CSV table of C-alpha atoms in Angstrom, one decimal:
chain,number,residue,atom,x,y,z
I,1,UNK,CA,0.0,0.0,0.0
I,2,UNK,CA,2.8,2.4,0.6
I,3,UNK,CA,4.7,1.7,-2.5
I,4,UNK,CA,0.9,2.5,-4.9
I,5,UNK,CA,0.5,5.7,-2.4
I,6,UNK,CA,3.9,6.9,-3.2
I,7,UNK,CA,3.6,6.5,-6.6
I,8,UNK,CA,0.1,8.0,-6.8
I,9,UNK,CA,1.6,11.2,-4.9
I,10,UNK,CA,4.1,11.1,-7.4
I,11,UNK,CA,2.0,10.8,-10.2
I,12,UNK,CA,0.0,13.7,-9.3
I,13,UNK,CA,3.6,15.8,-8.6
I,14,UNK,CA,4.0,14.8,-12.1
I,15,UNK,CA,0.9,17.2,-12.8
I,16,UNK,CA,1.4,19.5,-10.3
I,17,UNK,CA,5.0,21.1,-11.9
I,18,UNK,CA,3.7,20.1,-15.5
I,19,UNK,CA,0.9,22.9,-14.3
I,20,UNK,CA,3.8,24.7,-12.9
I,21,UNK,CA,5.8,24.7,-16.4
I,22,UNK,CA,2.2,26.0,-18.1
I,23,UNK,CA,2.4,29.2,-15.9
I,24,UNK,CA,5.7,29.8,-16.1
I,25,UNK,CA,5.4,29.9,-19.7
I,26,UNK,CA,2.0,32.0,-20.0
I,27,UNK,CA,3.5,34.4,-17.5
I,28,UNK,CA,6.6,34.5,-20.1
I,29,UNK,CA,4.2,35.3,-22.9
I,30,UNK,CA,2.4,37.4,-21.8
I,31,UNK,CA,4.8,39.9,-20.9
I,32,UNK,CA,5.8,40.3,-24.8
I,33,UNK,CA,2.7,41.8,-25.7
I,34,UNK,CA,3.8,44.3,-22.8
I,35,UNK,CA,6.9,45.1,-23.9
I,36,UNK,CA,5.8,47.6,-26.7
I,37,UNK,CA,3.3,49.5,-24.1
I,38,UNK,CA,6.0,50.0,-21.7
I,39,UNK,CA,7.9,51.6,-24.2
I,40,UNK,CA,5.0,54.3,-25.0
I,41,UNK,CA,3.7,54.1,-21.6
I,42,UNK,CA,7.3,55.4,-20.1
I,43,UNK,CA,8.0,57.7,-23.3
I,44,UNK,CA,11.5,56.0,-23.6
I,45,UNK,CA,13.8,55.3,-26.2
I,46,UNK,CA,14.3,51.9,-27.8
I,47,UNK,CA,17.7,51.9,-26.3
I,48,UNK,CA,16.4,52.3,-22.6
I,49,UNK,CA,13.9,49.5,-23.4
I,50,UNK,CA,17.2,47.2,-24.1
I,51,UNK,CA,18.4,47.9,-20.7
I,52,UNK,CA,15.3,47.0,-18.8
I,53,UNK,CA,15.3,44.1,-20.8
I,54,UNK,CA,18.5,43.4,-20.3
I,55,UNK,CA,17.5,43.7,-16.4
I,56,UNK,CA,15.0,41.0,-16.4
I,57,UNK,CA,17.7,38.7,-18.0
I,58,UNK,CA,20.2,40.1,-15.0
I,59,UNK,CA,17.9,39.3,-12.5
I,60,UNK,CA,16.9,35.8,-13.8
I,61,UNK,CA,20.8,34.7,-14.1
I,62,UNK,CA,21.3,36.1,-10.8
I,63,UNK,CA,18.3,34.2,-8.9
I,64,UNK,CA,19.5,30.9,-11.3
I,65,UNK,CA,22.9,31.0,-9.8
I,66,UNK,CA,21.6,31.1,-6.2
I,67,UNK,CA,18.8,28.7,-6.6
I,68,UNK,CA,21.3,25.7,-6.3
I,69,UNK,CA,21.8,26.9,-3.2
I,70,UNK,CA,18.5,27.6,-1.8
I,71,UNK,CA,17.2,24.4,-3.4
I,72,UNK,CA,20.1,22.0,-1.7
I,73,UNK,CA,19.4,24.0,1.7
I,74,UNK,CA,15.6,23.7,1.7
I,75,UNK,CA,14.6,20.7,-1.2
I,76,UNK,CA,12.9,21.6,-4.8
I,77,UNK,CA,9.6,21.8,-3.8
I,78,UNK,CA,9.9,24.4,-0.4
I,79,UNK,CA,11.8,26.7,-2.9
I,80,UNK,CA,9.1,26.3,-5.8
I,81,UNK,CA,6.6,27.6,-3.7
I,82,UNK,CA,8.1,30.5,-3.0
I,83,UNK,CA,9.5,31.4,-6.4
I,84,UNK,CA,6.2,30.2,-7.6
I,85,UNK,CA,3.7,32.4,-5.7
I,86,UNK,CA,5.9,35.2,-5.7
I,87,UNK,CA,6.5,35.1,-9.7
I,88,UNK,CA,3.0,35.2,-10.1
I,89,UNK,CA,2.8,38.6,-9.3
I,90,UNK,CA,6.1,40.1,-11.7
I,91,UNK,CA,3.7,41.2,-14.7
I,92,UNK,CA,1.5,43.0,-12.5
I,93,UNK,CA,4.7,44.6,-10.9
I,94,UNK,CA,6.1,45.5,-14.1
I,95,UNK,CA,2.9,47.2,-15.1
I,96,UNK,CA,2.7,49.3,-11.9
I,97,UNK,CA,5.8,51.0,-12.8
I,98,UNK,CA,5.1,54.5,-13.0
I,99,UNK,CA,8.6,55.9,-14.2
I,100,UNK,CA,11.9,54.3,-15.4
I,101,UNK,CA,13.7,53.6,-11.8
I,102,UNK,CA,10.8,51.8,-10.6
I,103,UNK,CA,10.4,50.0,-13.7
I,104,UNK,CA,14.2,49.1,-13.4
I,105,UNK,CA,13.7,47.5,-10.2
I,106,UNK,CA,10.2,45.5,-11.3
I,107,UNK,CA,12.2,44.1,-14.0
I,108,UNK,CA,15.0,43.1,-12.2
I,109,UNK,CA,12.7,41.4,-9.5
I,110,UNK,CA,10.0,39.8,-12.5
I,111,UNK,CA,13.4,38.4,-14.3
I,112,UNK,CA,14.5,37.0,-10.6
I,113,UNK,CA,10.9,35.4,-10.0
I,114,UNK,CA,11.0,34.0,-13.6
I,115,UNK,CA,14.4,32.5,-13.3
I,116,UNK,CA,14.0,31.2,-10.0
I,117,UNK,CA,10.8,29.5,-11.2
I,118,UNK,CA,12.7,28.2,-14.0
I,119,UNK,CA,15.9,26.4,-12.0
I,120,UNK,CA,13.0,25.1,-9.1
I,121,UNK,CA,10.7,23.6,-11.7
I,122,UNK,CA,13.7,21.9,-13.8
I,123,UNK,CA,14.8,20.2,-10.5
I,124,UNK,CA,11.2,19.2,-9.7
I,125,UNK,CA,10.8,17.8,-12.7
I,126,UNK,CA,14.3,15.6,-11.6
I,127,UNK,CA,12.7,14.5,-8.4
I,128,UNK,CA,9.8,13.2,-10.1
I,129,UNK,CA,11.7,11.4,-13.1
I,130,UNK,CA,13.9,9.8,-10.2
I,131,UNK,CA,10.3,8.9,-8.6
I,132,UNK,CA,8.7,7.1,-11.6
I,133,UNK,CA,12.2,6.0,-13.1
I,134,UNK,CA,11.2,7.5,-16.7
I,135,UNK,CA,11.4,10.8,-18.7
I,136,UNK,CA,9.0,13.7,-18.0
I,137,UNK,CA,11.2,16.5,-18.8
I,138,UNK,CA,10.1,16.7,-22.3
I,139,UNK,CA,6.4,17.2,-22.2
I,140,UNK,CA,7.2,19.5,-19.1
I,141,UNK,CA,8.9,22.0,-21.1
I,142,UNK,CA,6.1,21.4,-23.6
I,143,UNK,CA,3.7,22.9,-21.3
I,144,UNK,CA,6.0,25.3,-21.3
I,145,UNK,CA,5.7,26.0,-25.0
I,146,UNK,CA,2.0,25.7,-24.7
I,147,UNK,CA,1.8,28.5,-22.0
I,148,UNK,CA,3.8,30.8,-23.6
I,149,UNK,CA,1.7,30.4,-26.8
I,150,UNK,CA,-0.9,31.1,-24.9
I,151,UNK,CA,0.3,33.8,-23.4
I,152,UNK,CA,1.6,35.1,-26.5
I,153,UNK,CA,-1.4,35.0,-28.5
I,154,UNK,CA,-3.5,36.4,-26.3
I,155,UNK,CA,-2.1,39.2,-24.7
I,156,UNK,CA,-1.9,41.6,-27.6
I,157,UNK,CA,-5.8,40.9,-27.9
I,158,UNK,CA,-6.1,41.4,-24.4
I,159,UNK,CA,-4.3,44.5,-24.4
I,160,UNK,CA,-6.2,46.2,-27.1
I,161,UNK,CA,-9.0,46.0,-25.4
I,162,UNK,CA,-8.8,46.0,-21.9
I,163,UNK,CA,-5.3,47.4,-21.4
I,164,UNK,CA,-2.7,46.6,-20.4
I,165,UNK,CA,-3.5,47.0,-16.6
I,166,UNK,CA,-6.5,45.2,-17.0
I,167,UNK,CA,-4.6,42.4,-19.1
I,168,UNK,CA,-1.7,42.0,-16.4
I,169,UNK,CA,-4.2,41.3,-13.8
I,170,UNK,CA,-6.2,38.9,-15.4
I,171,UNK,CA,-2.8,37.0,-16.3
I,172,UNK,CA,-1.6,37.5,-12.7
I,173,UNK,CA,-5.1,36.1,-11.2
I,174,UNK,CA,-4.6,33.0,-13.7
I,175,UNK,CA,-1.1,32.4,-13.1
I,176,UNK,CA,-1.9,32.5,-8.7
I,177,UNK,CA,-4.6,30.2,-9.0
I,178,UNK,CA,-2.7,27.7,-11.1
I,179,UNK,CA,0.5,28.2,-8.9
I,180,UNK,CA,-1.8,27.9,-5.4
I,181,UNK,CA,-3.2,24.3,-6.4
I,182,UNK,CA,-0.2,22.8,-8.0
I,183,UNK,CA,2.0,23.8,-5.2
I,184,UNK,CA,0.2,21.6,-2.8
I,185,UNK,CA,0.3,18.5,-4.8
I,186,UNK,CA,4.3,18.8,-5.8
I,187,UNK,CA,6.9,16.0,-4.3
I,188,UNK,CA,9.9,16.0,-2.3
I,189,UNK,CA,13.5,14.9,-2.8
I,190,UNK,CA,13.6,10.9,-1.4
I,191,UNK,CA,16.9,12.4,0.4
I,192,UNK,CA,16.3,15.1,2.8
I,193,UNK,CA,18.0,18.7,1.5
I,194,UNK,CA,21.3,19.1,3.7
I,195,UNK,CA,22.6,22.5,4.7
I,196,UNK,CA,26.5,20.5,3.7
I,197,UNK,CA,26.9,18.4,1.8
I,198,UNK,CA,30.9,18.5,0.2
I,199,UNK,CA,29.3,20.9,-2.5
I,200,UNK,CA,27.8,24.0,-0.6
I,201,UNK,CA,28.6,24.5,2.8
I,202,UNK,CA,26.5,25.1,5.4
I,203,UNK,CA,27.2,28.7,5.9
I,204,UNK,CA,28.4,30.2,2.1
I,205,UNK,CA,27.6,29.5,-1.1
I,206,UNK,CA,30.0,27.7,-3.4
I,207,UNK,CA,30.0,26.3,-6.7
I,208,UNK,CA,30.0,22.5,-7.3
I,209,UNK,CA,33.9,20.7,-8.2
I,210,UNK,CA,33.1,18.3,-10.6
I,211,UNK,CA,33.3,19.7,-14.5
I,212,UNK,CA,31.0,17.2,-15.9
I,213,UNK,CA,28.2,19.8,-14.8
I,214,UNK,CA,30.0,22.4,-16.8
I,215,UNK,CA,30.5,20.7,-19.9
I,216,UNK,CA,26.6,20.0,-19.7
I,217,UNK,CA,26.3,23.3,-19.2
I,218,UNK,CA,28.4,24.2,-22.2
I,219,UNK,CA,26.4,21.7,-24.3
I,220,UNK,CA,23.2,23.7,-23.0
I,221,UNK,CA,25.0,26.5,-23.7
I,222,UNK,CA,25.6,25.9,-27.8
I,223,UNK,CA,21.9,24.4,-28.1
I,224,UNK,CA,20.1,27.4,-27.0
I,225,UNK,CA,22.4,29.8,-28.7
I,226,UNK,CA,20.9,28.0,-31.5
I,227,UNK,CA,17.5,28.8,-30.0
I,228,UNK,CA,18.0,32.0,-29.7
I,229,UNK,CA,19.1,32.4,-32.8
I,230,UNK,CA,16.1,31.7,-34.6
I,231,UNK,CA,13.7,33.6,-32.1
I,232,UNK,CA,15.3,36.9,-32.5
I,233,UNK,CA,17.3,37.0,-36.0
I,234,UNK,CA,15.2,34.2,-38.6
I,235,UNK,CA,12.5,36.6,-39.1
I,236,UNK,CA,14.8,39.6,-40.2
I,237,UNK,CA,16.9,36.9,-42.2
I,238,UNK,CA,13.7,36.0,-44.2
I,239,UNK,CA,13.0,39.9,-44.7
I,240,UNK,CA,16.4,41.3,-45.3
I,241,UNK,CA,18.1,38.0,-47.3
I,242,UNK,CA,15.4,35.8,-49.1
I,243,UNK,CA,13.6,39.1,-50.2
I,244,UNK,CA,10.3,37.8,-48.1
I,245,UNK,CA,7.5,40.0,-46.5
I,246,UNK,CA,7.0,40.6,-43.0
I,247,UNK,CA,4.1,38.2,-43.2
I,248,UNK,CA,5.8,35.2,-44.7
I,249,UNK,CA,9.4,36.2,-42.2
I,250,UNK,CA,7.0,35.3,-39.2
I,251,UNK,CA,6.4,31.9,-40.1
I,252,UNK,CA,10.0,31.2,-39.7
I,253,UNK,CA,10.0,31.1,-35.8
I,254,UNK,CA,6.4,29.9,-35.5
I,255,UNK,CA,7.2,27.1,-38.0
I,256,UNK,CA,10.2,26.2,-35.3
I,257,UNK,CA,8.7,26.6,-32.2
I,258,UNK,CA,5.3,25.2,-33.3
I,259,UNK,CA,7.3,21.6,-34.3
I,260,UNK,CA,9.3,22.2,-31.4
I,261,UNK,CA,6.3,22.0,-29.0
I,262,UNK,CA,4.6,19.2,-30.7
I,263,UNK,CA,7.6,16.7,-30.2
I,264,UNK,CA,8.3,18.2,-27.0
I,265,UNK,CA,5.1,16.5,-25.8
I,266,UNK,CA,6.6,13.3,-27.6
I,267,UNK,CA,9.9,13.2,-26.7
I,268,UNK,CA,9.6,11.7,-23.2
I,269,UNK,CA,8.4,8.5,-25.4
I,270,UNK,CA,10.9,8.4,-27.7
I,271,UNK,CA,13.3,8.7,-24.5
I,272,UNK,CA,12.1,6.3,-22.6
I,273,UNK,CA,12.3,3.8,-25.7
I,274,UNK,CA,15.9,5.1,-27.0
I,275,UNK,CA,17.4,6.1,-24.0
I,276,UNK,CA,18.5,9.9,-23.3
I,277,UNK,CA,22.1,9.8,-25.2
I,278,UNK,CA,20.6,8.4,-28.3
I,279,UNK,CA,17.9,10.5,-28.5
I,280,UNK,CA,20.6,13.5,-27.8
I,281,UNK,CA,22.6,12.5,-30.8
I,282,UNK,CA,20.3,12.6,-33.2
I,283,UNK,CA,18.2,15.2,-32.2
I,284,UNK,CA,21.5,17.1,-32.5
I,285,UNK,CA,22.5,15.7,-36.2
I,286,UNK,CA,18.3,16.5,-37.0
I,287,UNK,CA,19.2,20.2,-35.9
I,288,UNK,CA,22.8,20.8,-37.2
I,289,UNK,CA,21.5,19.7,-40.7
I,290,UNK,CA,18.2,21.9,-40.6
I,291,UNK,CA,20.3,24.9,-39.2
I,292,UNK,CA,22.5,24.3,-42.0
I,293,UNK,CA,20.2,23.7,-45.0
I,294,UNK,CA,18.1,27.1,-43.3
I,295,UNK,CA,21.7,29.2,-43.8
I,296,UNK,CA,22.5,27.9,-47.4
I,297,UNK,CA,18.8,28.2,-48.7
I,298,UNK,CA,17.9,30.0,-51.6
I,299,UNK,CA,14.1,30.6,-51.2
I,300,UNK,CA,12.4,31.6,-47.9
I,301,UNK,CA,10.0,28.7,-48.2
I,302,UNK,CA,12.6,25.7,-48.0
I,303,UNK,CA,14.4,28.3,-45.1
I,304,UNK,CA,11.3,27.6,-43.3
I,305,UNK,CA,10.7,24.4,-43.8
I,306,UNK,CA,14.4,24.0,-42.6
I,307,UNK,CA,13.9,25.9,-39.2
I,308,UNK,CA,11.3,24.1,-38.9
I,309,UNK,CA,13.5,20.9,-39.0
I,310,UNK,CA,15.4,22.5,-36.7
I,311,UNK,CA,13.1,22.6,-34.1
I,312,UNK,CA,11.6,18.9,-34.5
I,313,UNK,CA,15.5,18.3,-33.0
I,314,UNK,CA,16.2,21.2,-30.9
I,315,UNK,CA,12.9,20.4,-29.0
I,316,UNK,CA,14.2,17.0,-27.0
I,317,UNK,CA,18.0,18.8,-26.5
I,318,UNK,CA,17.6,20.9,-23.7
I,319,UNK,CA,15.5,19.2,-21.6
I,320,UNK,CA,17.6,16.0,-21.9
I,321,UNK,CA,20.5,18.0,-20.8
I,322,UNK,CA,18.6,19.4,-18.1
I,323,UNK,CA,17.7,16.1,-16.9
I,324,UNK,CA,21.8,15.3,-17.3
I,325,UNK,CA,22.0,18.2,-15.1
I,326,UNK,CA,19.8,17.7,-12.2
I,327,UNK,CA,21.1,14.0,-11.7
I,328,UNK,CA,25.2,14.6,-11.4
I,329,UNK,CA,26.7,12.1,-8.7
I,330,UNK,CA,27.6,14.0,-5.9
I,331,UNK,CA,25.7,16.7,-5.7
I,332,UNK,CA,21.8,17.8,-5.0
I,333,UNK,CA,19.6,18.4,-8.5
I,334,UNK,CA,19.5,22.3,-7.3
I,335,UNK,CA,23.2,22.4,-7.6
I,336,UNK,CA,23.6,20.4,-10.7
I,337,UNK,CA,20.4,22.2,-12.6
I,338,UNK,CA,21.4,25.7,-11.5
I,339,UNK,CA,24.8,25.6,-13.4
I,340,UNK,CA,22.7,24.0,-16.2
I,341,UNK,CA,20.5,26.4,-16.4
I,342,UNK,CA,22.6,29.4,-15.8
I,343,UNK,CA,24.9,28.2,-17.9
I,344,UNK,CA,22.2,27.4,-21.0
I,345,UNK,CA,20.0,30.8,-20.6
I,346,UNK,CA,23.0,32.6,-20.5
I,347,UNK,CA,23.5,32.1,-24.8
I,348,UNK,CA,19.7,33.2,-24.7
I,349,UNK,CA,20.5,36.5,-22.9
I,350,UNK,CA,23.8,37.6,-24.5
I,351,UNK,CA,24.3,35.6,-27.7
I,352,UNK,CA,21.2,37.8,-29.8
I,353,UNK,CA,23.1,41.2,-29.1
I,354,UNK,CA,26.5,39.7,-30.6
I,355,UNK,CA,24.8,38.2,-33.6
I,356,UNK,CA,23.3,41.5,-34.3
I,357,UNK,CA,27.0,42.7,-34.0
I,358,UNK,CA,28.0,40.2,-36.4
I,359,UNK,CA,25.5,40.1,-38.8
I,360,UNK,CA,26.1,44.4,-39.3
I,361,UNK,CA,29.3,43.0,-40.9
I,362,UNK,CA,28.3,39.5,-42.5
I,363,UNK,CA,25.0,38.2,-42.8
I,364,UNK,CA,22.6,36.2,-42.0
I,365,UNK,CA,23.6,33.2,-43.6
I,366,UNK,CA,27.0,32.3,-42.3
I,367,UNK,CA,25.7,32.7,-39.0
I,368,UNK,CA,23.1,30.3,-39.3
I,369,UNK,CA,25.8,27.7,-40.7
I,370,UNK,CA,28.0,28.4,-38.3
I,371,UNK,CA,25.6,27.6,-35.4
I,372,UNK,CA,25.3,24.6,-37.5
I,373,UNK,CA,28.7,23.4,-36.1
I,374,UNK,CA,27.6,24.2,-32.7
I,375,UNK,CA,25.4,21.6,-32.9
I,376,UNK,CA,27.7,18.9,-34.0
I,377,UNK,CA,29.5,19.9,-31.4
I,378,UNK,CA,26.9,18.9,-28.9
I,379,UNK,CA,26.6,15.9,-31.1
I,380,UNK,CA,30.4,14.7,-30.3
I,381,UNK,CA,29.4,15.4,-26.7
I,382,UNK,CA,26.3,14.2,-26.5
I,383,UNK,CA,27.5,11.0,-24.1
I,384,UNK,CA,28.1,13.4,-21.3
I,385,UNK,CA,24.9,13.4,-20.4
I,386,UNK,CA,24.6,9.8,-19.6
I,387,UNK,CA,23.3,11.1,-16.3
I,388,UNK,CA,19.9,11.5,-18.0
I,389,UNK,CA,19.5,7.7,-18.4
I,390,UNK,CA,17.2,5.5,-16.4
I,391,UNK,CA,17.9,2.4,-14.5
I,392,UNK,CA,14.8,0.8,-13.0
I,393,UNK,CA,16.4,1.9,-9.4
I,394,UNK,CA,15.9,5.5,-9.2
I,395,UNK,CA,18.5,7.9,-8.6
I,396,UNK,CA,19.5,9.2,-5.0
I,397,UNK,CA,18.8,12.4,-4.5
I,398,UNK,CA,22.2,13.8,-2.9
């Protein structure tokens, strides 16, 4: 009876950070919509906008590199609930600001909430792999997509109008409710969280010794470059390149992340069948070649149909290195997912602004090949994450 109640309670913890992911995401998308009315709602420039972007991404790194910590002090779930509750309320924040300072500060604290969220969740998602000894960090991050599709696609609607007032605390209500019922129902690390345990002390922080986690990283690292590449620079490609319309550049990064979230919700299948560093391997080969064929093309259509290839394997990547991560012998899942994560969002945060660099002096194109490489690189490394595997014991936690 105790062995079908704990997996019950860890079936439903499967749920409860899946819901988790959702919210996370649709608080994510719903702050682009935002993003243009802060700029005419603060009479800035463009350039001032870049900053307090550039503060959410600060403030998410920074809460990323301390959530290890937290998280191997107090377990995954105590500092999800926090993160979680408190995160809830960063759009809402954010569209308080009355003037630039204050808006400097909300985005630095939304960014923190958000990135928090983001290392907590990831290392949930560990605990509950370890608990049913098979994948879920696949279709987690495809709730992810989901929510930020959602959030996305409705906010600009939303906004219009209601405003964008009205809009943030409809998506703040949604995101608190979703937060307040999952949070009960999440699971706990099998080993109790340890103030010291040879990795962070008891009274500073430290980073972990073993370099496996930072090659992960690394390999996290190149694949969301990658990611980030086609977000922010494959419309523009399309438009400036391929002679394409504004219309037809769009479907560049929706063809991508739309393929992306469909085999996201797959993936944990195909894991579970192939095992992690297979599936890493070729979803990195799948990648390299669409990142390559999407740099070379000569129409915009078969560029799109390439990113889209791109994203059918980009999509299993990162949260198979996540998982790698969060299961690193000889240290909690906090520790191991924080330098993942860091590690990963970092080519998210600063890699656009230096492809913009280069691309003022190239183009498009070489870039896109070039990131191409990137992802054989991962390819050659993919066995590093051999961490991600699962035996039918489950993993300790510490």
């Amino acid at each position: 009876m105790d062995t079908l109640n704990r997996m019950q309670a860890a079936i439903r913890g499967r749920w409860a950070v899946a819901a988790i992911f959702l919210a996370n995401g649709f608080l994510t998308g719903a702050w682009a919509p935002q993003i243009p009315v802060v700029l005419t709602r603060l009479d800035i420039s463009k350039f001032t906008l870049g900053l307090l972007i550039l503060l959410f991404g600060a403030g998410a790194v920074t809460a990323m590199t301390w959530c290890g910590h937290l998280i191997s002090r107090h377990g995954s779930r105590t500092v999800l609930r926090w993160f979680g509750l408190i995160g809830s309320f960063g759009l809402l924040v954010v569209a308080l600001a009355p003037n630039v300072p204050l808006a400097a500060i909300a985005m630095f604290i939304f960014g923190g909430s958000i990135g928090g969220m983001d290392v907590a969740m990831n290392a949930n998602a560990v605990t509950v792999e370890r608990r049913l000894s098979r994948a879920i960090m696949s279709s987690s991050h495809g709730f992810w997509s989901l929510g930020g599709f959602a959030g996305g696609a409705l906010g600009g609607l939303a906004i219009q109008n209601y405003g964008h007032l009205a809009h943030a605390t409809v998506v703040t209500a949604l995101a608190f409710a979703v937060i307040a019922v999952a949070v009960r129902y999440l699971i706990a690390e099998d080993t109790p969280p340890q103030a010291s345990s040879g990795v962070i002390g008891h009274r500073k922080f430290a980073l972990p010794g073993n370099p496996l986690v930072y090659l992960v990283g690394l390999m996290a690292l190149m694949t969301m470059i990658s990611e980030g590449a086609v977000l922010d620079w494959a419309a523009l490609y399309l438009q400036q390149e391929l002679g394409t319309d504004l219309a037809v550049a769009g479907l560049a990064y929706a063809a991508f992340s739309g393929v992306m979230a469909v085999m996201r919700f797959l993936g944990d299948g195909v894991r579970n069948r192939f095992g992690a560093v297979t599936t890493l391997r070729v979803s990195a080969l799948v990648a390299a070649a669409g990142m390559l064929v999407a740099g070379l093309a000569p129409s915009p259509w078969l560029a799109i149909s390439a990113f889209a290839f791109c994203g059918f394997g980009i999509a299993n990547m990162v949260p198979i290195l996540f998982s790698a991560g969060g299961n690193q012998e000889g240290m909690s899942s906090g520790t191991g997912m924080s330098v993942v994560t860091t590690m990963g969002y970092s080519g998210i945060l600063v890699a656009p602004s230096a492809i913009g660099f280069i691309a003022e002096h190239s183009s498009f194109g070489p870039i896109f090949v070039a990131l191409s490489g990137l992802l054989v690189v991962v390819f050659l490394m993919a066995g590093l994450a051999h961490r991600a595997e699962f035996a039918p014991d489950a993993v300790p936690a510490e």
